[in-house]
PDB file of C-alpha atoms in Angstrom:
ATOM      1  CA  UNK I   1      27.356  21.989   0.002  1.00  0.00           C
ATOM      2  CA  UNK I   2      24.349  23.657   1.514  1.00  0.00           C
ATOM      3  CA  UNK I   3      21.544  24.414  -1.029  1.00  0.00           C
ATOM      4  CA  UNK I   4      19.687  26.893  -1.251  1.00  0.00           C
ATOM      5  CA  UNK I   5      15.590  27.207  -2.881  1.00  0.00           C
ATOM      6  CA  UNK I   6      17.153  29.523  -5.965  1.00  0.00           C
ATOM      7  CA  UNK I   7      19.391  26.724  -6.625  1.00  0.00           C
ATOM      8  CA  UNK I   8      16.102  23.987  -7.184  1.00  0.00           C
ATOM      9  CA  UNK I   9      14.350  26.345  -9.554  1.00  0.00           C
ATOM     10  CA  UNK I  10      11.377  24.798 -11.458  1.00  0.00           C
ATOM     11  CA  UNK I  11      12.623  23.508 -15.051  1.00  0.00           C
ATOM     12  CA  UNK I  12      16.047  23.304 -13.693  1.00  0.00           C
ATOM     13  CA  UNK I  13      18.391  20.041 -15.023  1.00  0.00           C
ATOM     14  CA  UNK I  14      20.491  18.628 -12.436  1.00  0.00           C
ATOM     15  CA  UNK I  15      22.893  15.799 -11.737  1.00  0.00           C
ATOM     16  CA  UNK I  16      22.054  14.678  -7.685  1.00  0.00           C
ATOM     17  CA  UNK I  17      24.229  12.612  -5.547  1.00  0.00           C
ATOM     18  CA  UNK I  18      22.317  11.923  -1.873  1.00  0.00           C
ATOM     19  CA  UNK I  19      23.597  11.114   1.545  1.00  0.00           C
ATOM     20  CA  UNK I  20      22.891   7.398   0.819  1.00  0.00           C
ATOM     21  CA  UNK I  21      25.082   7.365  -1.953  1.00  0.00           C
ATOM     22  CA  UNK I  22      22.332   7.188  -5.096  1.00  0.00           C
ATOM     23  CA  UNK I  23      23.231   8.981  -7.953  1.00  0.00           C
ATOM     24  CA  UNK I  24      20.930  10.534 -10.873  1.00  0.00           C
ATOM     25  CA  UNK I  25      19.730  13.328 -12.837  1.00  0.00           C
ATOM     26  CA  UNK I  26      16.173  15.071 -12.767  1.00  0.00           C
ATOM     27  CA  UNK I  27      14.390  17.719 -13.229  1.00  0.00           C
ATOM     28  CA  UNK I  28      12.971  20.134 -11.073  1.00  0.00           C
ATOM     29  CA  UNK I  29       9.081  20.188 -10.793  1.00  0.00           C
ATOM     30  CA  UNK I  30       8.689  21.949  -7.942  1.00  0.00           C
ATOM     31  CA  UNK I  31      10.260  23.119  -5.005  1.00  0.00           C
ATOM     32  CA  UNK I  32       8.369  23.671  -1.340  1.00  0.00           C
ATOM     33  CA  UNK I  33      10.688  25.519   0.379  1.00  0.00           C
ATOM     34  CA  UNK I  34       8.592  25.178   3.921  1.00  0.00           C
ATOM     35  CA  UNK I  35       9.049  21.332   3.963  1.00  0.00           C
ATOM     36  CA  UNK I  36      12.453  22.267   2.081  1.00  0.00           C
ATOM     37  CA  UNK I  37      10.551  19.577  -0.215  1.00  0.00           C
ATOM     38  CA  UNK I  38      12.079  18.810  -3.861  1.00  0.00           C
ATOM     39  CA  UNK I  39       9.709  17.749  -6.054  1.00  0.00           C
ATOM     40  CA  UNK I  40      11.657  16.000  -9.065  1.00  0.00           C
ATOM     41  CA  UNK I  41      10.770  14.383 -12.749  1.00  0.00           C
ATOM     42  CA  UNK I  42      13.948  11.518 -12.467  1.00  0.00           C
ATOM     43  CA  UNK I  43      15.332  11.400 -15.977  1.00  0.00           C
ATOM     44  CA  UNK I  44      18.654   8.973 -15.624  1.00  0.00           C
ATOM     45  CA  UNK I  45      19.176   6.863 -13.045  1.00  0.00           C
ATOM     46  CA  UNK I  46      22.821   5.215 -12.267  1.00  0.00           C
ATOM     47  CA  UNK I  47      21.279   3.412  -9.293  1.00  0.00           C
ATOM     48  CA  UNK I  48      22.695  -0.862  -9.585  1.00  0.00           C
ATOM     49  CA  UNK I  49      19.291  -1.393  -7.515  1.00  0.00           C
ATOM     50  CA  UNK I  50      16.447   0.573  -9.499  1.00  0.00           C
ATOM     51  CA  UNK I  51      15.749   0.809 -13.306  1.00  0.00           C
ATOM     52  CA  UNK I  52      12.156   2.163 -13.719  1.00  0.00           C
ATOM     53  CA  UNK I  53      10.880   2.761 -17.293  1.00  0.00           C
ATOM     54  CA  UNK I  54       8.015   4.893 -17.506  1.00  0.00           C
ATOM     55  CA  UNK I  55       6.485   8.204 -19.147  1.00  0.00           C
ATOM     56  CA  UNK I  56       6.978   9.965 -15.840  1.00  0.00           C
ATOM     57  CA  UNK I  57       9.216   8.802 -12.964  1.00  0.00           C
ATOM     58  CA  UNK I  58       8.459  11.079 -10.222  1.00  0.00           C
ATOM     59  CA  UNK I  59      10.477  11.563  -6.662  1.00  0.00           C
ATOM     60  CA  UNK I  60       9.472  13.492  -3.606  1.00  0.00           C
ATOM     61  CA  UNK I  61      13.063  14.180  -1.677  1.00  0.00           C
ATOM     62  CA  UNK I  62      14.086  16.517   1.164  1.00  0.00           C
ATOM     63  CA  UNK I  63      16.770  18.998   0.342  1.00  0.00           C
ATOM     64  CA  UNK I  64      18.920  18.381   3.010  1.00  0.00           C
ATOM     65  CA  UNK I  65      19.509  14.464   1.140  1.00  0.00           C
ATOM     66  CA  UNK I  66      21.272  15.865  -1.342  1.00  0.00           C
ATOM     67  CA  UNK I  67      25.020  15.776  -0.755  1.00  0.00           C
ATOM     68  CA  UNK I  68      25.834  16.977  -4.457  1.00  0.00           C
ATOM     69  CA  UNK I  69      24.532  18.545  -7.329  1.00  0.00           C
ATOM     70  CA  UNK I  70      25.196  19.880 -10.158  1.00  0.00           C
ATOM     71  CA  UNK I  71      23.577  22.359 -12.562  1.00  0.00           C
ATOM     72  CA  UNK I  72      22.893  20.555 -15.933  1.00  0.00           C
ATOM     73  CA  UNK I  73      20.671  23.442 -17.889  1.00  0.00           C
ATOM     74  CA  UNK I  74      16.977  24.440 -18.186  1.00  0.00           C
ATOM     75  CA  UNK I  75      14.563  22.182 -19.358  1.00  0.00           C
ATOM     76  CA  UNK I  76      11.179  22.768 -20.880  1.00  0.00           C
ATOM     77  CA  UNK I  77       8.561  24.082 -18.429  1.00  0.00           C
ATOM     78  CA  UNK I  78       7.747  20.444 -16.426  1.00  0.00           C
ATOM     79  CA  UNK I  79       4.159  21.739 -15.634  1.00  0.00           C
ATOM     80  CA  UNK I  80       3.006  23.238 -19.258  1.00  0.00           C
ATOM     81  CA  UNK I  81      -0.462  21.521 -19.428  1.00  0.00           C
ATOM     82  CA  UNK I  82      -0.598  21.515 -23.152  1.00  0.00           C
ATOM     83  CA  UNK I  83       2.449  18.126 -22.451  1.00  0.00           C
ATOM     84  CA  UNK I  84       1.246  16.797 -19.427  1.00  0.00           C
ATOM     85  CA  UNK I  85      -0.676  13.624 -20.109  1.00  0.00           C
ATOM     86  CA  UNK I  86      -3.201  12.286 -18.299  1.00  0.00           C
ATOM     87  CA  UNK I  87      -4.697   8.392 -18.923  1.00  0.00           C
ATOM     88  CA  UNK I  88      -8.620   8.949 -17.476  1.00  0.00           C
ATOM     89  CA  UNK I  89      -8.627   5.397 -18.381  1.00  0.00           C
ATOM     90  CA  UNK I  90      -6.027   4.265 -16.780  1.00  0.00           C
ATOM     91  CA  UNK I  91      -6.880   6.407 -13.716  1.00  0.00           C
ATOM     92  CA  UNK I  92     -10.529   5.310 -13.537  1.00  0.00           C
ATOM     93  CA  UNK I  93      -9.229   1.466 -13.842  1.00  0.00           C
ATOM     94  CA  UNK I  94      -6.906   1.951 -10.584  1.00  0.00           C
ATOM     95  CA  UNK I  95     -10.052   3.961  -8.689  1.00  0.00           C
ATOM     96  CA  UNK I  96     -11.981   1.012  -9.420  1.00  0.00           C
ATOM     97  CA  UNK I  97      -9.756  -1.787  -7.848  1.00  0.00           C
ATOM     98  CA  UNK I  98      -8.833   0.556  -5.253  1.00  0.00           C
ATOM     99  CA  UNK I  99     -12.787   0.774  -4.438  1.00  0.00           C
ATOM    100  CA  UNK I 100     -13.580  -2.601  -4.896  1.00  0.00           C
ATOM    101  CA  UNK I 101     -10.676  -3.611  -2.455  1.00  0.00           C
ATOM    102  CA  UNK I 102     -12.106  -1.047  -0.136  1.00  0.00           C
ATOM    103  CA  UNK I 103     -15.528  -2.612  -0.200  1.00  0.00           C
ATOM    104  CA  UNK I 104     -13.896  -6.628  -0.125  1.00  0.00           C
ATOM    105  CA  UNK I 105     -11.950  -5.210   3.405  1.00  0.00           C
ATOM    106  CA  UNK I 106     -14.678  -3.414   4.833  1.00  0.00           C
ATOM    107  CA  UNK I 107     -17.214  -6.795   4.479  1.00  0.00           C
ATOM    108  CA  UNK I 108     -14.420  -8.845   6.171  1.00  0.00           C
ATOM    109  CA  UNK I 109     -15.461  -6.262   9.375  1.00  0.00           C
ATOM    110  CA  UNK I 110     -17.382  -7.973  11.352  1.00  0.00           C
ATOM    111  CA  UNK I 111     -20.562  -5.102  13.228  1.00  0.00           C
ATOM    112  CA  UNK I 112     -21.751  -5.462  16.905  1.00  0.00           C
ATOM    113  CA  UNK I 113     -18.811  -8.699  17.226  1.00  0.00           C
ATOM    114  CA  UNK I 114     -16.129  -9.396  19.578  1.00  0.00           C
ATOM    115  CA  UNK I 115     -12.810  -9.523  19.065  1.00  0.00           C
ATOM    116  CA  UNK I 116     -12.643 -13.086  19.434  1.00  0.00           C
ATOM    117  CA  UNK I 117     -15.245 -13.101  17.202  1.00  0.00           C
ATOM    118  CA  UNK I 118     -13.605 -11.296  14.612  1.00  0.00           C
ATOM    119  CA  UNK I 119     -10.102 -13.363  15.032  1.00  0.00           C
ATOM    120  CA  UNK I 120     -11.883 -16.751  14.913  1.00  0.00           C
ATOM    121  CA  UNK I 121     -13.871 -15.293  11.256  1.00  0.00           C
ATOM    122  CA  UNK I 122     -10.384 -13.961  10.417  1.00  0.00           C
ATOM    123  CA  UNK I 123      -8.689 -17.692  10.849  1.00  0.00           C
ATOM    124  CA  UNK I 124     -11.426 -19.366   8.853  1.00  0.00           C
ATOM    125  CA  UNK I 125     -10.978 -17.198   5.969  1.00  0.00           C
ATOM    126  CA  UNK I 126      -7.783 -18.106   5.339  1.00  0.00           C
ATOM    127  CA  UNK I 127      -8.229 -21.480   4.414  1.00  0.00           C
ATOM    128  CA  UNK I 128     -12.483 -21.096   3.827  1.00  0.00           C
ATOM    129  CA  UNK I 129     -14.521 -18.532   1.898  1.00  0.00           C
ATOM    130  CA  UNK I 130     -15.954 -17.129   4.472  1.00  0.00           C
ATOM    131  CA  UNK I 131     -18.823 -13.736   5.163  1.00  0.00           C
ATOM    132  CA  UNK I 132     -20.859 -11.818   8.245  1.00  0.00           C
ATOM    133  CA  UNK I 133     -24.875 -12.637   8.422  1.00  0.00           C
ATOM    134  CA  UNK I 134     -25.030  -9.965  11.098  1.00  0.00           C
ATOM    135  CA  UNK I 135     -23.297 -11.376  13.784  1.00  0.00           C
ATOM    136  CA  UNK I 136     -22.984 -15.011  12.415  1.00  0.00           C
ATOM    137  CA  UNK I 137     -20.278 -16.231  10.257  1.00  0.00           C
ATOM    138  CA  UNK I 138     -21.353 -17.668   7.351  1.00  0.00           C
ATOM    139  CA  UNK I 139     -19.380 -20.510   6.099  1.00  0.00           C
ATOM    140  CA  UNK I 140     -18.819 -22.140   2.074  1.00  0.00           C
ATOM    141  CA  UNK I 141     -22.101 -20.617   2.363  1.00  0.00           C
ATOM    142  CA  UNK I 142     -24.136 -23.056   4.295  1.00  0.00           C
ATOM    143  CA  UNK I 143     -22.324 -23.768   7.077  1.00  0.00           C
ATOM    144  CA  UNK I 144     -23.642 -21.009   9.693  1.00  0.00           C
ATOM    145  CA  UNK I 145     -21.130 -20.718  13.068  1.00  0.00           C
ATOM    146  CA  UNK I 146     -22.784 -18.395  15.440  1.00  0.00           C
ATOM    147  CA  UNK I 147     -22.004 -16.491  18.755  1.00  0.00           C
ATOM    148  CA  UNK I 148     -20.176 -17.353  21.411  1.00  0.00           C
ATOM    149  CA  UNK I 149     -18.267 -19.137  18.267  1.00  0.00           C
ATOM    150  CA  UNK I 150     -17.883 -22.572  20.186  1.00  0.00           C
ATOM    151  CA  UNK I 151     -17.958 -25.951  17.802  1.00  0.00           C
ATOM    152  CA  UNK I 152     -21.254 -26.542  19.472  1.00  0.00           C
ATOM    153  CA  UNK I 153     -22.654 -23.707  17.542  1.00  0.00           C
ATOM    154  CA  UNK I 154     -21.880 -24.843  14.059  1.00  0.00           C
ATOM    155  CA  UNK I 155     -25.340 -25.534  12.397  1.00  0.00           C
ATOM    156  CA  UNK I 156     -26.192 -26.063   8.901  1.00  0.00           C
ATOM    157  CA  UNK I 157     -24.210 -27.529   5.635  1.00  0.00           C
ATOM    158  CA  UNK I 158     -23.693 -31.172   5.135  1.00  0.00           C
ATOM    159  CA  UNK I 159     -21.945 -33.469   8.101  1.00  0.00           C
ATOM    160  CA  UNK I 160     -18.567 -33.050   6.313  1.00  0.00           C
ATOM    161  CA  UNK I 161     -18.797 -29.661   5.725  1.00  0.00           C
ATOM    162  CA  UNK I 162     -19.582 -29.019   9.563  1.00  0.00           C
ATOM    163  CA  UNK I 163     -17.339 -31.097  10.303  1.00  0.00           C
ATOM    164  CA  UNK I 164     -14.481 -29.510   8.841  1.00  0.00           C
ATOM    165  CA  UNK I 165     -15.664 -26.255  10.437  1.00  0.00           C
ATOM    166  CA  UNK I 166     -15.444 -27.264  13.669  1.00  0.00           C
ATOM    167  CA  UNK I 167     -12.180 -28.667  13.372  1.00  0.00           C
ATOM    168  CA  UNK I 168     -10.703 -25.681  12.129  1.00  0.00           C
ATOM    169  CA  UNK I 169     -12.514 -23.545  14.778  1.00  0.00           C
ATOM    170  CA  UNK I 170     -11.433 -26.004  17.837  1.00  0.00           C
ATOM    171  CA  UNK I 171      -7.673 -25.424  16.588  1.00  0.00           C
ATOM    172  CA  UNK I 172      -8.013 -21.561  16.316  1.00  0.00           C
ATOM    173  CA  UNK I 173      -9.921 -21.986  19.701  1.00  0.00           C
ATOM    174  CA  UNK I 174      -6.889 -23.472  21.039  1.00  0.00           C
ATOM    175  CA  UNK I 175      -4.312 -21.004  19.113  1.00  0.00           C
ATOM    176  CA  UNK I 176      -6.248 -17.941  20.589  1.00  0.00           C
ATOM    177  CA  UNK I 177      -5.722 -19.625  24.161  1.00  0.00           C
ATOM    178  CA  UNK I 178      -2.304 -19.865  23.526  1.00  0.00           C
ATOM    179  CA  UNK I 179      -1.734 -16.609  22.669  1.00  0.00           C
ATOM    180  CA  UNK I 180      -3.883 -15.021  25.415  1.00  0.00           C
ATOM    181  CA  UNK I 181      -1.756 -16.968  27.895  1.00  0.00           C
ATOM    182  CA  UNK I 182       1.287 -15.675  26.703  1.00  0.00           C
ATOM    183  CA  UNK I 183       0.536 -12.026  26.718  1.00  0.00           C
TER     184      UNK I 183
END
């Protein structure tokens, strides 16, 4: 069955079988027909692999997934704004991790480094808190590992603490030699 845009009017109740098999009902929010785009509010889902319990289940899916439908009736307007429910809260929460993630990624960035550089602060910090003074990597913040990143230009912290440093670098040293070799 080939449908057509009139069929996925807005506030429309149908029952959807796709291509892959999944089966459930939804309503129609919106319909693009450019990107032949369905837009839908999932209301029951017979899927074995997905249960999802929340206010508002949305699904973007192209038309031409849907092997079978079937009109169930008209449904209150989906878009009315006096029901749509927004939780600022909720919403500010989520842009504030988001941000804060942003910022925690962009410090692991290493300015004006190489790439070895950046590889060698990427190995520490998996197994040591690690953070950029410029171009120096900054260690359980004393130990201070500077360019060209050999074990000769740890500096700083206790002996045990440098110690450990330079271990970990001379094996990431060696791991990064492996790898070049192989490529």
């Amino acid at each position: 069955m080939e449908p057509h845009g009139e069929d996925f009017a807005v506030g429309c109740i149908l029952s959807i079988k796709t291509t892959l098999e999944e089966e459930f009902q939804a309503q129609v929010i919106a319909f693009d027909r450019p990107s032949n785009l369905l837009i839908l509010h999932i209301l029951q889902k017979f899927s074995l692999y997905e249960f999802t319990f929340s206010k508002r289940n949305i699904r973007l899916l192209k038309a031409n997934y849907v092997k079978e439908f079937n009109f169930l009736g008209r449904g209150e307007d989906p878009l009315d704004p006096d029901k749509c429910f927004l939780d600022l809260n909720t919403l500010q929460a989520r842009e504030d991790s988001a941000i804060r993630q942003a910022e925690a990624e962009a410090d692991r960035i290493g300015v004006g480094v190489t790439a070895e550089g950046q590889n060698i602060f990427d190995a520490l910090s998996k197994t040591l808190p690690v953070c950029w003074d410029k171009t120096t990597i900054v260690v359980m913040n004393e130990v201070r590992l500077s360019p060209p990143y050999l074990p000769e230009s740890v500096t700083g912290g206790t002996p045990p603490a440098n110690e450990r440093v330079r271990k970990v670098l001379e094996l990431e040293r060696k791991r990064l030699q492996a790898r070049n070799a192989g490529e």
